[in-house]
Amino acid sequence: MKSNRLSFGSLVVCVILLLVHMAFADPNAPSVPSLLPDDLVNVQYPSLEGLAPGSQEAQDRQRQAAQQLGLPVEVRTRVTGIVLRLIPAGTFMMGSPSNESGRRDDEGPQHQVTLTKPFYCGQFEVTQGQWQQVMGSNPSYSTDAGPDAPVEQVSWDDCQAFLNKLCEMEGVSEGTYRLLTEAEWEYACRAGTMTAYCFGDSAVVLGDYAWYYGNSPNGTHPVDQKKPNAFGLHDMHGNVWEWCVDWSGEYLSEPQIDPLGPPSGVLHRVVRGGGWVSDAGGCRSADRGKGSLDDRDSDLGLRLARITPSYP
C-alpha cells in the first residue's frame, strides 16, 4: 500500500526549491520563480584538462561562492530557457602584458581590477532562437546555421531593446538582465588564467575552443560545440563578438574597483571575444574591439549577465 506521507528526501527537495524561489523572487513579479535551478546538487563542472594555470582555483572559487551565497552555480530563465553560470567576485589583471604575441596598444597598461559583486553570466551567446522568441524576428546572416547559432547583426541599441523585453517576459525589474561590463567580460573569459587564451598562450588548439577564420570562414556555428573555460562558459573566444556595457576608452594604470569605462562617449561601445571572421589574435582574452551604437555585422552578437539576488 502506498503511503500518503512525503519521504524525508522529498521534503528536503521541496524545502530547497522553496528557498531558491524566495531568493530569486521579485516583489512585483508573477508568483512563479524567475529562475529555475538546473540542478541543485549535481551541477556539472567542466573538465580542466588542457586549460591554463589558474583554472582550478577559479573553479574552486565558483563552487565556494555558490555555497556561501546559497545560490545554484547554474540557473535557467523561466520563460526563455537561457542558461547562466555563477561568476564569483574576485581580483585579476586586466589587459595584456607587453610581450604577448598579437598585443595591441589599447590592451595596456595592464592593471589590477577587483570585481566586488558576483553575477550570473550566460553559458552561451544569445542564440537566434532565443532572440526570435523574445523579439519575434531573426536579423541574423547565418540563418542556415540554425536556431542554436548565435544571433548576429544586432546593434548595441537592439540589444537594449532585447534586454528590456526579456526582463518583461521573465517578470523581473528592468536592468536585471543586462550586458556584461568590459571588466566582467574579461574576468569571465579568463576564468583565473593570465595567458593569451583560457587554455594557454599558443593558438595551436584554438580550434578546440573557438570558431574563428581558421576553421569557420563562412559563418557562425551552434553555441554548444566547443570546449568551455573553467567557469563553464562556451565561445568566449570566437563565433561572434559580444557587445559590452562600456563606452570605449583608454585603460588607467591605477588599480580599479568595479570599473564601468568612461562616463560618456561619442561614438563607440566595447565589443569583446572575436568572431568567425577574426584571426587567432583577435580571439585573445585581452583583445578589444569597438562599434558604434547602430553597428550591425554578421559577426556581432551578445551574451547576457544577470544580477544575483544578494547584490541588487
GROMACS .gro file of C-alpha atoms in nm:
model
  312
    1MET     CA    1   0.000   0.000   0.000
    2LYS     CA    2   0.137   0.345  -0.099
    3SER     CA    3   0.197   0.592   0.181
    4ASN     CA    4   0.050   0.941   0.159
    5ARG     CA    5   0.340   1.082   0.359
    6LEU     CA    6   0.629   1.264   0.193
    7SER     CA    7   0.963   1.089   0.226
    8PHE     CA    8   1.235   1.275   0.409
    9GLY     CA    9   1.429   1.316   0.083
   10SER     CA   10   1.126   1.461  -0.096
   11LEU     CA   11   1.070   1.703   0.190
   12VAL     CA   12   1.430   1.824   0.170
   13VAL     CA   13   1.397   1.880  -0.206
   14CYS     CA   14   1.076   2.078  -0.154
   15VAL     CA   15   1.238   2.298   0.109
   16ILE     CA   16   1.539   2.365  -0.116
   17LEU     CA   17   1.314   2.459  -0.408
   18LEU     CA   18   1.115   2.692  -0.183
   19LEU     CA   19   1.432   2.865  -0.065
   20VAL     CA   20   1.554   2.911  -0.423
   21HIS     CA   21   1.215   3.056  -0.516
   22MET     CA   22   1.230   3.302  -0.226
   23ALA     CA   23   1.589   3.403  -0.307
   24PHE     CA   24   1.504   3.497  -0.664
   25ALA     CA   25   1.156   3.637  -0.605
   26ASP     CA   26   1.080   3.989  -0.725
   27PRO     CA   27   0.807   4.171  -0.526
   28ASN     CA   28   0.649   4.296  -0.850
   29ALA     CA   29   0.691   3.972  -1.041
   30PRO     CA   30   0.443   3.691  -1.102
   31SER     CA   31   0.411   3.425  -0.835
   32VAL     CA   32   0.640   3.180  -1.020
   33PRO     CA   33   1.019   3.189  -0.983
   34SER     CA   34   1.205   3.390  -1.248
   35LEU     CA   35   1.493   3.142  -1.245
   36LEU     CA   36   1.494   2.767  -1.226
   37PRO     CA   37   1.799   2.582  -1.088
   38ASP     CA   38   1.921   2.332  -1.346
   39ASP     CA   39   2.049   2.102  -1.074
   40LEU     CA   40   2.068   2.184  -0.705
   41VAL     CA   41   2.310   1.910  -0.613
   42ASN     CA   42   2.484   1.755  -0.912
   43VAL     CA   43   2.582   2.062  -1.113
   44GLN     CA   44   2.828   1.981  -1.388
   45TYR     CA   45   3.173   2.138  -1.374
   46PRO     CA   46   3.375   2.134  -1.697
   47SER     CA   47   3.692   1.933  -1.729
   48LEU     CA   48   4.008   2.131  -1.654
   49GLU     CA   49   4.219   1.920  -1.887
   50GLY     CA   50   4.405   2.143  -2.131
   51LEU     CA   51   4.317   2.468  -1.955
   52ALA     CA   52   4.582   2.714  -1.838
   53PRO     CA   53   4.711   2.751  -1.480
   54GLY     CA   54   4.466   2.930  -1.253
   55SER     CA   55   4.165   2.741  -1.386
   56GLN     CA   56   4.139   2.506  -1.088
   57GLU     CA   57   4.147   2.796  -0.842
   58ALA     CA   58   3.878   2.982  -1.040
   59GLN     CA   59   3.652   2.679  -1.045
   60ASP     CA   60   3.704   2.631  -0.671
   61ARG     CA   61   3.603   2.996  -0.612
   62GLN     CA   62   3.291   2.943  -0.822
   63ARG     CA   63   3.194   2.641  -0.614
   64GLN     CA   64   3.268   2.820  -0.285
   65ALA     CA   65   3.071   3.130  -0.388
   66ALA     CA   66   2.766   2.918  -0.463
   67GLN     CA   67   2.789   2.752  -0.123
   68GLN     CA   68   2.845   3.077   0.068
   69LEU     CA   69   2.566   3.266  -0.112
   70GLY     CA   70   2.327   2.972  -0.112
   71LEU     CA   71   2.277   3.007  -0.487
   72PRO     CA   72   2.292   2.749  -0.766
   73VAL     CA   73   2.601   2.750  -0.987
   74GLU     CA   74   2.377   2.711  -1.290
   75VAL     CA   75   2.031   2.853  -1.349
   76ARG     CA   76   1.786   2.869  -1.637
   77THR     CA   77   1.545   3.152  -1.714
   78ARG     CA   78   1.183   3.051  -1.661
   79VAL     CA   79   1.033   3.159  -1.994
   80THR     CA   80   1.316   3.165  -2.246
   81GLY     CA   81   1.533   2.884  -2.107
   82ILE     CA   82   1.858   3.081  -2.122
   83VAL     CA   83   2.126   2.912  -1.908
   84LEU     CA   84   2.355   3.123  -1.690
   85ARG     CA   85   2.652   3.034  -1.468
   86LEU     CA   86   2.754   3.196  -1.141
   87ILE     CA   87   3.074   3.403  -1.164
   88PRO     CA   88   3.234   3.475  -0.824
   89ALA     CA   89   3.370   3.811  -0.716
   90GLY     CA   90   3.747   3.842  -0.742
   91THR     CA   91   4.060   4.030  -0.848
   92PHE     CA   92   4.255   3.986  -1.171
   93MET     CA   93   4.500   4.158  -1.404
   94MET     CA   94   4.311   4.316  -1.693
   95GLY     CA   95   4.477   4.374  -2.028
   96SER     CA   96   4.779   4.201  -2.176
   97PRO     CA   97   5.150   4.209  -2.092
   98SER     CA   98   5.372   4.400  -2.333
   99ASN     CA   99   5.532   4.079  -2.463
  100GLU     CA  100   5.208   3.897  -2.555
  101SER     CA  101   5.201   3.793  -2.920
  102GLY     CA  102   4.943   3.989  -3.119
  103ARG     CA  103   4.905   4.253  -2.850
  104ARG     CA  104   4.754   4.588  -2.946
  105ASP     CA  105   4.833   4.920  -2.780
  106ASP     CA  106   4.483   4.963  -2.636
  107GLU     CA  107   4.528   4.646  -2.426
  108GLY     CA  108   4.759   4.831  -2.190
  109PRO     CA  109   4.859   4.931  -1.943
  110GLN     CA  110   4.784   4.602  -1.774
  111HIS     CA  111   4.620   4.688  -1.443
  112GLN     CA  112   4.458   4.527  -1.140
  113VAL     CA  113   4.079   4.510  -1.133
  114THR     CA  114   3.861   4.397  -0.843
  115LEU     CA  115   3.501   4.294  -0.901
  116THR     CA  116   3.323   4.309  -0.567
  117LYS     CA  117   2.994   4.150  -0.672
  118PRO     CA  118   2.925   3.804  -0.810
  119PHE     CA  119   2.698   3.785  -1.112
  120TYR     CA  120   2.540   3.534  -1.344
  121CYS     CA  121   2.682   3.511  -1.697
  122GLY     CA  122   2.527   3.342  -1.998
  123GLN     CA  123   2.676   2.999  -2.055
  124PHE     CA  124   2.638   3.063  -2.426
  125GLU     CA  125   2.594   3.360  -2.654
  126VAL     CA  126   2.228   3.452  -2.707
  127THR     CA  127   2.101   3.231  -2.988
  128GLN     CA  128   1.891   3.307  -3.292
  129GLY     CA  129   1.608   3.101  -3.146
  130GLN     CA  130   1.614   3.291  -2.817
  131TRP     CA  131   1.617   3.627  -2.995
  132GLN     CA  132   1.328   3.514  -3.214
  133GLN     CA  133   1.132   3.408  -2.907
  134VAL     CA  134   1.177   3.746  -2.738
  135MET     CA  135   1.170   3.987  -3.032
  136GLY     CA  136   0.958   3.797  -3.284
  137SER     CA  137   1.219   3.822  -3.560
  138ASN     CA  138   1.565   3.697  -3.651
  139PRO     CA  139   1.802   3.952  -3.807
  140SER     CA  140   2.093   3.708  -3.848
  141TYR     CA  141   2.303   3.650  -4.158
  142SER     CA  142   2.382   3.285  -4.077
  143THR     CA  143   2.023   3.164  -4.052
  144ASP     CA  144   2.123   2.837  -4.219
  145ALA     CA  145   2.333   2.762  -3.908
  146GLY     CA  146   2.008   2.701  -3.721
  147PRO     CA  147   1.830   2.839  -3.414
  148ASP     CA  148   2.114   2.734  -3.180
  149ALA     CA  149   2.369   2.951  -3.360
  150PRO     CA  150   2.435   3.292  -3.203
  151VAL     CA  151   2.217   3.579  -3.311
  152GLU     CA  152   2.413   3.843  -3.502
  153GLN     CA  153   2.357   4.163  -3.697
  154VAL     CA  154   2.226   4.322  -3.378
  155SER     CA  155   2.332   4.672  -3.272
  156TRP     CA  156   2.400   4.788  -2.917
  157ASP     CA  157   2.064   4.964  -2.921
  158ASP     CA  158   1.896   4.646  -3.048
  159CYS     CA  159   2.047   4.461  -2.752
  160GLN     CA  160   1.900   4.712  -2.507
  161ALA     CA  161   1.555   4.659  -2.658
  162PHE     CA  162   1.603   4.282  -2.631
  163LEU     CA  163   1.713   4.305  -2.267
  164ASN     CA  164   1.420   4.526  -2.169
  165LYS     CA  165   1.173   4.291  -2.334
  166LEU     CA  166   1.342   3.987  -2.180
  167CYS     CA  167   1.306   4.138  -1.832
  168GLU     CA  168   0.939   4.200  -1.902
  169MET     CA  169   0.884   3.843  -2.026
  170GLU     CA  170   1.067   3.693  -1.729
  171GLY     CA  171   0.874   3.907  -1.481
  172VAL     CA  172   1.173   4.090  -1.332
  173SER     CA  173   1.259   4.457  -1.299
  174GLU     CA  174   1.431   4.638  -1.584
  175GLY     CA  175   1.809   4.605  -1.560
  176THR     CA  176   1.803   4.259  -1.401
  177TYR     CA  177   1.928   4.120  -1.732
  178ARG     CA  178   2.197   4.330  -1.896
  179LEU     CA  179   2.518   4.320  -2.094
  180LEU     CA  180   2.846   4.246  -1.918
  181THR     CA  181   3.083   4.529  -1.836
  182GLU     CA  182   3.414   4.505  -2.017
  183ALA     CA  183   3.589   4.411  -1.691
  184GLU     CA  184   3.330   4.145  -1.613
  185TRP     CA  185   3.369   4.008  -1.963
  186GLU     CA  186   3.747   3.969  -1.946
  187TYR     CA  187   3.731   3.827  -1.593
  188ALA     CA  188   3.472   3.570  -1.702
  189CYS     CA  189   3.670   3.485  -2.015
  190ARG     CA  190   3.999   3.438  -1.833
  191ALA     CA  191   3.844   3.224  -1.559
  192GLY     CA  192   4.154   3.254  -1.344
  193THR     CA  193   4.412   3.245  -1.623
  194MET     CA  194   4.672   3.505  -1.720
  195THR     CA  195   4.757   3.363  -2.061
  196ALA     CA  196   4.653   3.484  -2.406
  197TYR     CA  197   4.364   3.236  -2.410
  198CYS     CA  198   4.190   3.039  -2.137
  199PHE     CA  199   4.389   2.734  -2.246
  200GLY     CA  200   4.735   2.893  -2.276
  201ASP     CA  201   4.945   3.120  -2.494
  202SER     CA  202   4.964   2.911  -2.811
  203ALA     CA  203   4.683   2.926  -3.067
  204VAL     CA  204   4.758   2.573  -3.189
  205VAL     CA  205   4.450   2.431  -3.015
  206LEU     CA  206   4.230   2.740  -3.058
  207GLY     CA  207   4.002   2.538  -3.284
  208ASP     CA  208   3.905   2.320  -2.988
  209TYR     CA  209   3.760   2.626  -2.812
  210ALA     CA  210   3.659   2.870  -3.084
  211TRP     CA  211   3.500   2.922  -3.423
  212TYR     CA  212   3.726   3.171  -3.600
  213TYR     CA  213   3.857   3.234  -3.951
  214GLY     CA  214   4.096   2.942  -3.928
  215ASN     CA  215   3.812   2.686  -3.905
  216SER     CA  216   3.493   2.878  -3.988
  217PRO     CA  217   3.541   3.121  -4.279
  218ASN     CA  218   3.177   3.113  -4.391
  219GLY     CA  219   2.965   3.187  -4.085
  220THR     CA  220   2.870   3.103  -3.727
  221HIS     CA  221   2.804   2.764  -3.568
  222PRO     CA  222   2.577   2.638  -3.288
  223VAL     CA  223   2.690   2.763  -2.949
  224ASP     CA  224   2.744   2.431  -2.770
  225GLN     CA  225   3.005   2.269  -2.994
  226LYS     CA  226   3.335   2.393  -2.849
  227LYS     CA  227   3.507   2.334  -2.515
  228PRO     CA  228   3.420   2.569  -2.225
  229ASN     CA  229   3.653   2.753  -1.992
  230ALA     CA  230   3.684   2.673  -1.620
  231PHE     CA  231   3.368   2.870  -1.534
  232GLY     CA  232   3.171   2.659  -1.783
  233LEU     CA  233   3.132   2.934  -2.046
  234HIS     CA  234   3.142   2.848  -2.417
  235ASP     CA  235   3.256   3.060  -2.713
  236MET     CA  236   3.423   3.331  -2.507
  237HIS     CA  237   3.679   3.302  -2.786
  238GLY     CA  238   3.526   3.341  -3.132
  239ASN     CA  239   3.190   3.271  -3.302
  240VAL     CA  240   3.063   3.630  -3.260
  241TRP     CA  241   3.193   3.946  -3.098
  242GLU     CA  242   2.990   4.034  -2.789
  243TRP     CA  243   2.864   4.380  -2.700
  244CYS     CA  244   2.959   4.516  -2.356
  245VAL     CA  245   2.806   4.796  -2.147
  246ASP     CA  246   3.106   5.030  -2.156
  247TRP     CA  247   3.192   5.318  -2.381
  248SER     CA  248   3.528   5.253  -2.546
  249GLY     CA  249   3.819   5.430  -2.380
  250GLU     CA  250   4.180   5.404  -2.269
  251TYR     CA  251   4.282   5.200  -1.966
  252LEU     CA  252   4.408   5.361  -1.647
  253SER     CA  253   4.722   5.228  -1.480
  254GLU     CA  254   4.584   5.252  -1.126
  255PRO     CA  255   4.400   4.959  -0.964
  256GLN     CA  256   4.028   4.972  -1.040
  257ILE     CA  257   3.723   4.855  -0.844
  258ASP     CA  258   3.411   4.762  -1.042
  259PRO     CA  259   3.512   4.980  -1.341
  260LEU     CA  260   3.249   5.091  -1.591
  261GLY     CA  261   3.472   5.255  -1.850
  262PRO     CA  262   3.447   5.624  -1.944
  263PRO     CA  263   3.140   5.805  -1.803
  264SER     CA  264   3.033   5.902  -2.155
  265GLY     CA  265   3.132   5.854  -2.514
  266VAL     CA  266   3.078   5.998  -2.857
  267LEU     CA  267   3.068   5.703  -3.091
  268HIS     CA  268   3.174   5.359  -2.973
  269ARG     CA  269   3.084   5.086  -2.726
  270VAL     CA  270   3.316   4.797  -2.644
  271VAL     CA  271   3.289   4.457  -2.814
  272ARG     CA  272   3.486   4.153  -2.699
  273GLY     CA  273   3.583   3.797  -2.786
  274GLY     CA  274   3.644   3.793  -3.159
  275GLY     CA  275   3.421   3.627  -3.415
  276TRP     CA  276   3.412   3.382  -3.701
  277VAL     CA  277   3.591   3.630  -3.931
  278SER     CA  278   3.864   3.707  -3.674
  279ASP     CA  279   4.217   3.574  -3.686
  280ALA     CA  280   4.362   3.398  -3.382
  281GLY     CA  281   4.498   3.720  -3.234
  282GLY     CA  282   4.154   3.879  -3.241
  283CYS     CA  283   4.017   3.600  -3.021
  284ARG     CA  284   4.259   3.652  -2.730
  285SER     CA  285   4.119   3.720  -2.384
  286ALA     CA  286   4.257   4.076  -2.376
  287ASP     CA  287   4.175   4.178  -2.734
  288ARG     CA  288   3.943   4.478  -2.756
  289GLY     CA  289   3.705   4.592  -3.027
  290LYS     CA  290   3.451   4.869  -3.058
  291GLY     CA  291   3.142   4.957  -3.254
  292SER     CA  292   2.903   5.248  -3.296
  293LEU     CA  293   2.562   5.215  -3.134
  294ASP     CA  294   2.392   5.127  -3.462
  295ASP     CA  295   2.657   4.889  -3.600
  296ARG     CA  296   2.513   4.559  -3.720
  297ASP     CA  297   2.751   4.293  -3.851
  298SER     CA  298   2.734   3.923  -3.926
  299ASP     CA  299   2.989   3.855  -3.650
  300LEU     CA  300   2.841   4.080  -3.380
  301GLY     CA  301   2.610   3.945  -3.107
  302LEU     CA  302   2.569   3.940  -2.730
  303ARG     CA  303   2.592   3.744  -2.407
  304LEU     CA  304   2.374   3.803  -2.101
  305ALA     CA  305   2.459   3.899  -1.747
  306ARG     CA  306   2.215   3.886  -1.455
  307ILE     CA  307   2.245   4.045  -1.114
  308THR     CA  308   2.241   3.798  -0.826
  309PRO     CA  309   1.961   3.830  -0.569
  310SER     CA  310   2.204   3.916  -0.288
  311TYR     CA  311   2.354   4.206  -0.481
  312PRO     CA  312   2.078   4.417  -0.642
   0.00000   0.00000   0.00000
